[in-house]
Amino acid sequence: QNVAKNLEEEKRAPPTVQEIKQKIEKYNAKVTNCLLMKLNDDGTYTGFIKVHLKLRRPVTVPAGIRPQSIYDALKEVNLADMTDKRTSFYLPLDAIKQLHISSSTTVGEVIQGLLKKFMVVDNPRKFALFKEMRKDGQVLLQKLPLTEYPLYLRLLAGPNTDVLSFVLKENETGEVEWDAFSIPELQNFLMILDKEEKDKIQQVQRKYEKFKQRLQQTLKEAGGKPG
């Protein structure tokens, strides 16, 4: 809470260019991996952020599309537009993506950029970017508004990701925006939930079957013995 309070207090008053310069110099002095921030002549600045992907649900990607090449990236080729076929895919859990952004890059743009890099065609509204802060062994996870500037948060917190890190998760606000999902996606979610339910049932059945076998074995070994 103290970390969050300090960050919020610094955000209330827009910093001057001189203050930004001082913060960048202080930030770069702590950097150990050459991922420095750079101040531009117009007062904006650029730098790097790392985003942890912690998606528990599959995402929708184009079917049969090769990975994006350097040529495609330079030419800004959108491979997802080359086919109408879609398939579901689980992104690697806890994968980390490093992004080079500017001080004017918003949370919404970061989400869209991440989805584009992984060729995810799902509606960006299904995802949210969180800031994760650690203090005295406790973890505070807070959803960021789409208009927030992640690089500024990174600048305030310093380069230590143990103090502040960014996490991409499903946008679970308690109110699901069903209009953001297509009919095939909703049907796919039902199939996934059905599979997860069956898996849970099987896990419980296996657990009690093993317990039953141990009880039967114990009774067999104790057969005929007093007590």
XYZ file of C-alpha atoms in Angstrom:
227
model
C 0.000 0.000 0.000
C 2.852 2.386 0.781
C 4.405 1.724 -2.644
C 1.077 2.383 -4.362
C 0.571 5.542 -2.290
C 3.992 6.925 -3.228
C 3.410 6.245 -6.909
C 0.003 7.927 -6.834
C 1.364 10.998 -5.054
C 4.086 11.483 -7.655
C 1.558 11.152 -10.473
C -0.671 13.973 -9.224
C 1.663 16.760 -10.318
C 2.891 16.475 -13.928
C 6.702 16.471 -13.805
C 8.748 19.057 -15.654
C 11.295 18.089 -18.307
C 14.090 18.767 -15.834
C 12.442 16.491 -13.262
C 12.019 13.770 -15.882
C 15.684 14.127 -16.807
C 16.730 13.710 -13.190
C 14.473 10.685 -12.749
C 15.884 9.063 -15.901
C 19.465 9.646 -14.746
C 18.599 8.117 -11.368
C 16.849 5.201 -13.100
C 19.723 4.507 -15.513
C 22.215 4.517 -12.646
C 20.431 1.463 -11.247
C 20.154 -0.429 -14.559
C 22.354 -3.531 -14.808
C 21.180 -5.006 -18.136
C 21.804 -2.121 -20.582
C 18.047 -1.500 -20.963
C 18.355 2.223 -20.408
C 15.766 4.950 -20.766
C 16.458 7.733 -23.254
C 15.196 11.312 -23.087
C 14.202 12.879 -26.415
C 14.529 16.516 -27.424
C 10.761 17.030 -27.257
C 10.568 15.942 -23.617
C 9.268 12.442 -24.294
C 11.376 9.409 -23.462
C 11.668 5.767 -24.446
C 12.547 2.618 -22.552
C 11.752 -1.021 -21.940
C 9.114 -2.832 -19.937
C 8.657 -6.556 -19.362
C 5.180 -8.048 -19.337
C 4.423 -11.416 -17.747
C 1.737 -13.356 -19.621
C -0.462 -15.149 -17.118
C -3.407 -16.241 -19.231
C -5.392 -19.193 -17.917
C -7.666 -19.455 -20.947
C -6.772 -20.251 -24.560
C -6.558 -17.438 -27.074
C -7.784 -17.412 -30.660
C -5.108 -17.394 -33.366
C -5.117 -17.921 -37.159
C -4.964 -21.578 -38.136
C -1.973 -22.773 -40.169
C -0.095 -19.461 -40.129
C 3.686 -19.515 -39.883
C 5.404 -17.416 -37.175
C 6.039 -13.794 -38.037
C 9.390 -13.176 -39.697
C 11.653 -10.133 -39.385
C 10.562 -9.122 -42.893
C 6.898 -9.242 -41.885
C 7.593 -7.173 -38.779
C 9.494 -4.511 -40.721
C 6.806 -4.346 -43.397
C 4.073 -4.458 -40.724
C 2.451 -7.447 -42.389
C -0.585 -8.650 -40.440
C -0.527 -12.405 -40.927
C -3.829 -12.753 -39.103
C -5.573 -11.090 -42.053
C -4.317 -13.748 -44.458
C -6.814 -16.410 -43.375
C -10.323 -16.617 -41.920
C -9.617 -19.944 -40.207
C -9.212 -19.788 -36.447
C -7.987 -22.156 -33.758
C -7.537 -22.034 -29.988
C -4.077 -21.979 -28.465
C -2.656 -21.815 -24.941
C 0.132 -19.249 -24.635
C 3.026 -20.462 -22.467
C 2.218 -19.822 -18.826
C 4.380 -17.135 -17.233
C 6.015 -16.255 -20.545
C 7.733 -12.857 -20.496
C 7.658 -10.373 -23.383
C 9.957 -7.388 -23.480
C 8.618 -4.255 -25.158
C 10.339 -1.045 -26.230
C 7.827 1.758 -25.773
C 7.664 5.507 -25.300
C 6.320 7.669 -22.506
C 3.217 8.339 -24.627
C 2.366 4.632 -25.055
C -0.823 3.791 -23.184
C -1.894 0.556 -21.503
C -4.416 0.011 -24.305
C -1.667 0.252 -26.909
C 0.550 -2.151 -24.946
C -2.252 -4.737 -24.873
C -2.888 -4.357 -28.597
C 0.846 -4.618 -29.312
C 1.178 -7.823 -27.308
C -1.809 -9.406 -29.054
C -0.393 -8.464 -32.450
C 3.014 -9.970 -31.651
C 1.398 -13.288 -30.751
C -1.107 -13.002 -33.651
C -4.022 -13.159 -31.213
C -7.242 -12.111 -32.916
C -9.396 -11.953 -29.784
C -10.990 -8.643 -28.851
C -8.498 -6.589 -26.767
C -11.300 -5.882 -24.278
C -10.957 -9.472 -23.092
C -7.541 -8.659 -21.589
C -6.221 -6.294 -18.964
C -2.789 -5.112 -17.856
C -2.037 -5.219 -14.137
C 0.771 -3.788 -12.070
C 2.148 -6.181 -9.482
C 3.929 -4.706 -6.476
C 5.679 -6.511 -3.620
C 6.015 -5.061 -0.144
C 7.017 -6.866 3.064
C 6.348 -10.260 1.541
C 2.895 -9.261 0.289
C 1.800 -8.976 -3.336
C -0.542 -6.213 -4.502
C -2.141 -6.666 -7.923
C -3.936 -3.671 -9.409
C -5.667 -3.360 -12.767
C -4.427 -0.416 -14.829
C -6.781 1.856 -16.793
C -6.358 1.824 -20.557
C -5.187 5.460 -20.509
C -2.325 4.837 -18.038
C 1.306 5.154 -19.192
C 3.308 2.035 -18.202
C 6.721 3.524 -18.901
C 6.084 6.349 -16.447
C 5.179 3.806 -13.768
C 8.384 1.937 -14.592
C 10.364 5.169 -14.266
C 8.860 5.969 -10.856
C 9.408 2.466 -9.483
C 12.926 1.989 -10.878
C 14.246 -0.949 -12.920
C 13.832 -3.549 -10.158
C 10.993 -5.849 -11.260
C 10.678 -7.154 -7.698
C 9.311 -3.730 -6.771
C 6.998 -3.360 -9.770
C 6.174 -5.675 -12.659
C 3.481 -5.808 -15.335
C 1.129 -8.737 -15.866
C -1.269 -9.471 -18.725
C -4.347 -11.389 -17.578
C -7.918 -11.986 -18.569
C -10.142 -8.981 -17.995
C -12.159 -10.391 -15.118
C -14.079 -7.419 -13.788
C -17.062 -9.366 -12.486
C -19.177 -8.109 -15.376
C -18.452 -10.116 -18.496
C -18.869 -8.215 -21.748
C -20.444 -11.048 -23.715
C -20.845 -8.880 -26.822
C -17.055 -8.960 -27.175
C -17.197 -12.708 -27.910
C -18.263 -14.393 -31.123
C -20.613 -17.401 -31.168
C -17.773 -19.874 -31.993
C -15.728 -18.432 -29.105
C -18.608 -18.844 -26.666
C -19.120 -22.419 -27.854
C -15.406 -23.028 -27.423
C -15.539 -21.693 -23.848
C -18.378 -24.109 -23.068
C -16.290 -26.996 -24.401
C -13.307 -25.900 -22.296
C -15.429 -25.578 -19.143
C -16.948 -28.995 -19.790
C -13.472 -30.520 -20.162
C -12.220 -28.816 -16.989
C -15.274 -30.090 -15.088
C -14.661 -33.660 -16.253
C -10.965 -33.390 -15.343
C -11.855 -32.198 -11.832
C -14.341 -35.050 -11.396
C -11.717 -37.561 -12.487
C -9.172 -36.095 -10.066
C -11.597 -36.434 -7.158
C -12.533 -39.966 -8.200
C -8.863 -41.003 -8.426
C -8.163 -39.452 -5.022
C -10.892 -41.389 -3.255
C -10.188 -44.575 -5.203
C -6.602 -44.544 -3.885
C -7.892 -43.852 -0.369
C -10.319 -46.736 -0.694
C -7.538 -49.071 -1.870
C -5.334 -48.100 1.092
C -8.198 -48.768 3.528
C -8.887 -52.143 1.950
C -5.202 -53.053 2.104
C -5.017 -51.994 5.758
C -8.094 -54.077 6.599
C -6.618 -57.059 4.750
C -3.297 -56.811 6.603
C -5.113 -56.470 9.922
C -7.439 -59.402 9.249
C -7.675 -61.824 12.175
C -5.539 -59.626 14.459
C -7.060 -58.541 17.759
C -8.058 -54.894 18.059
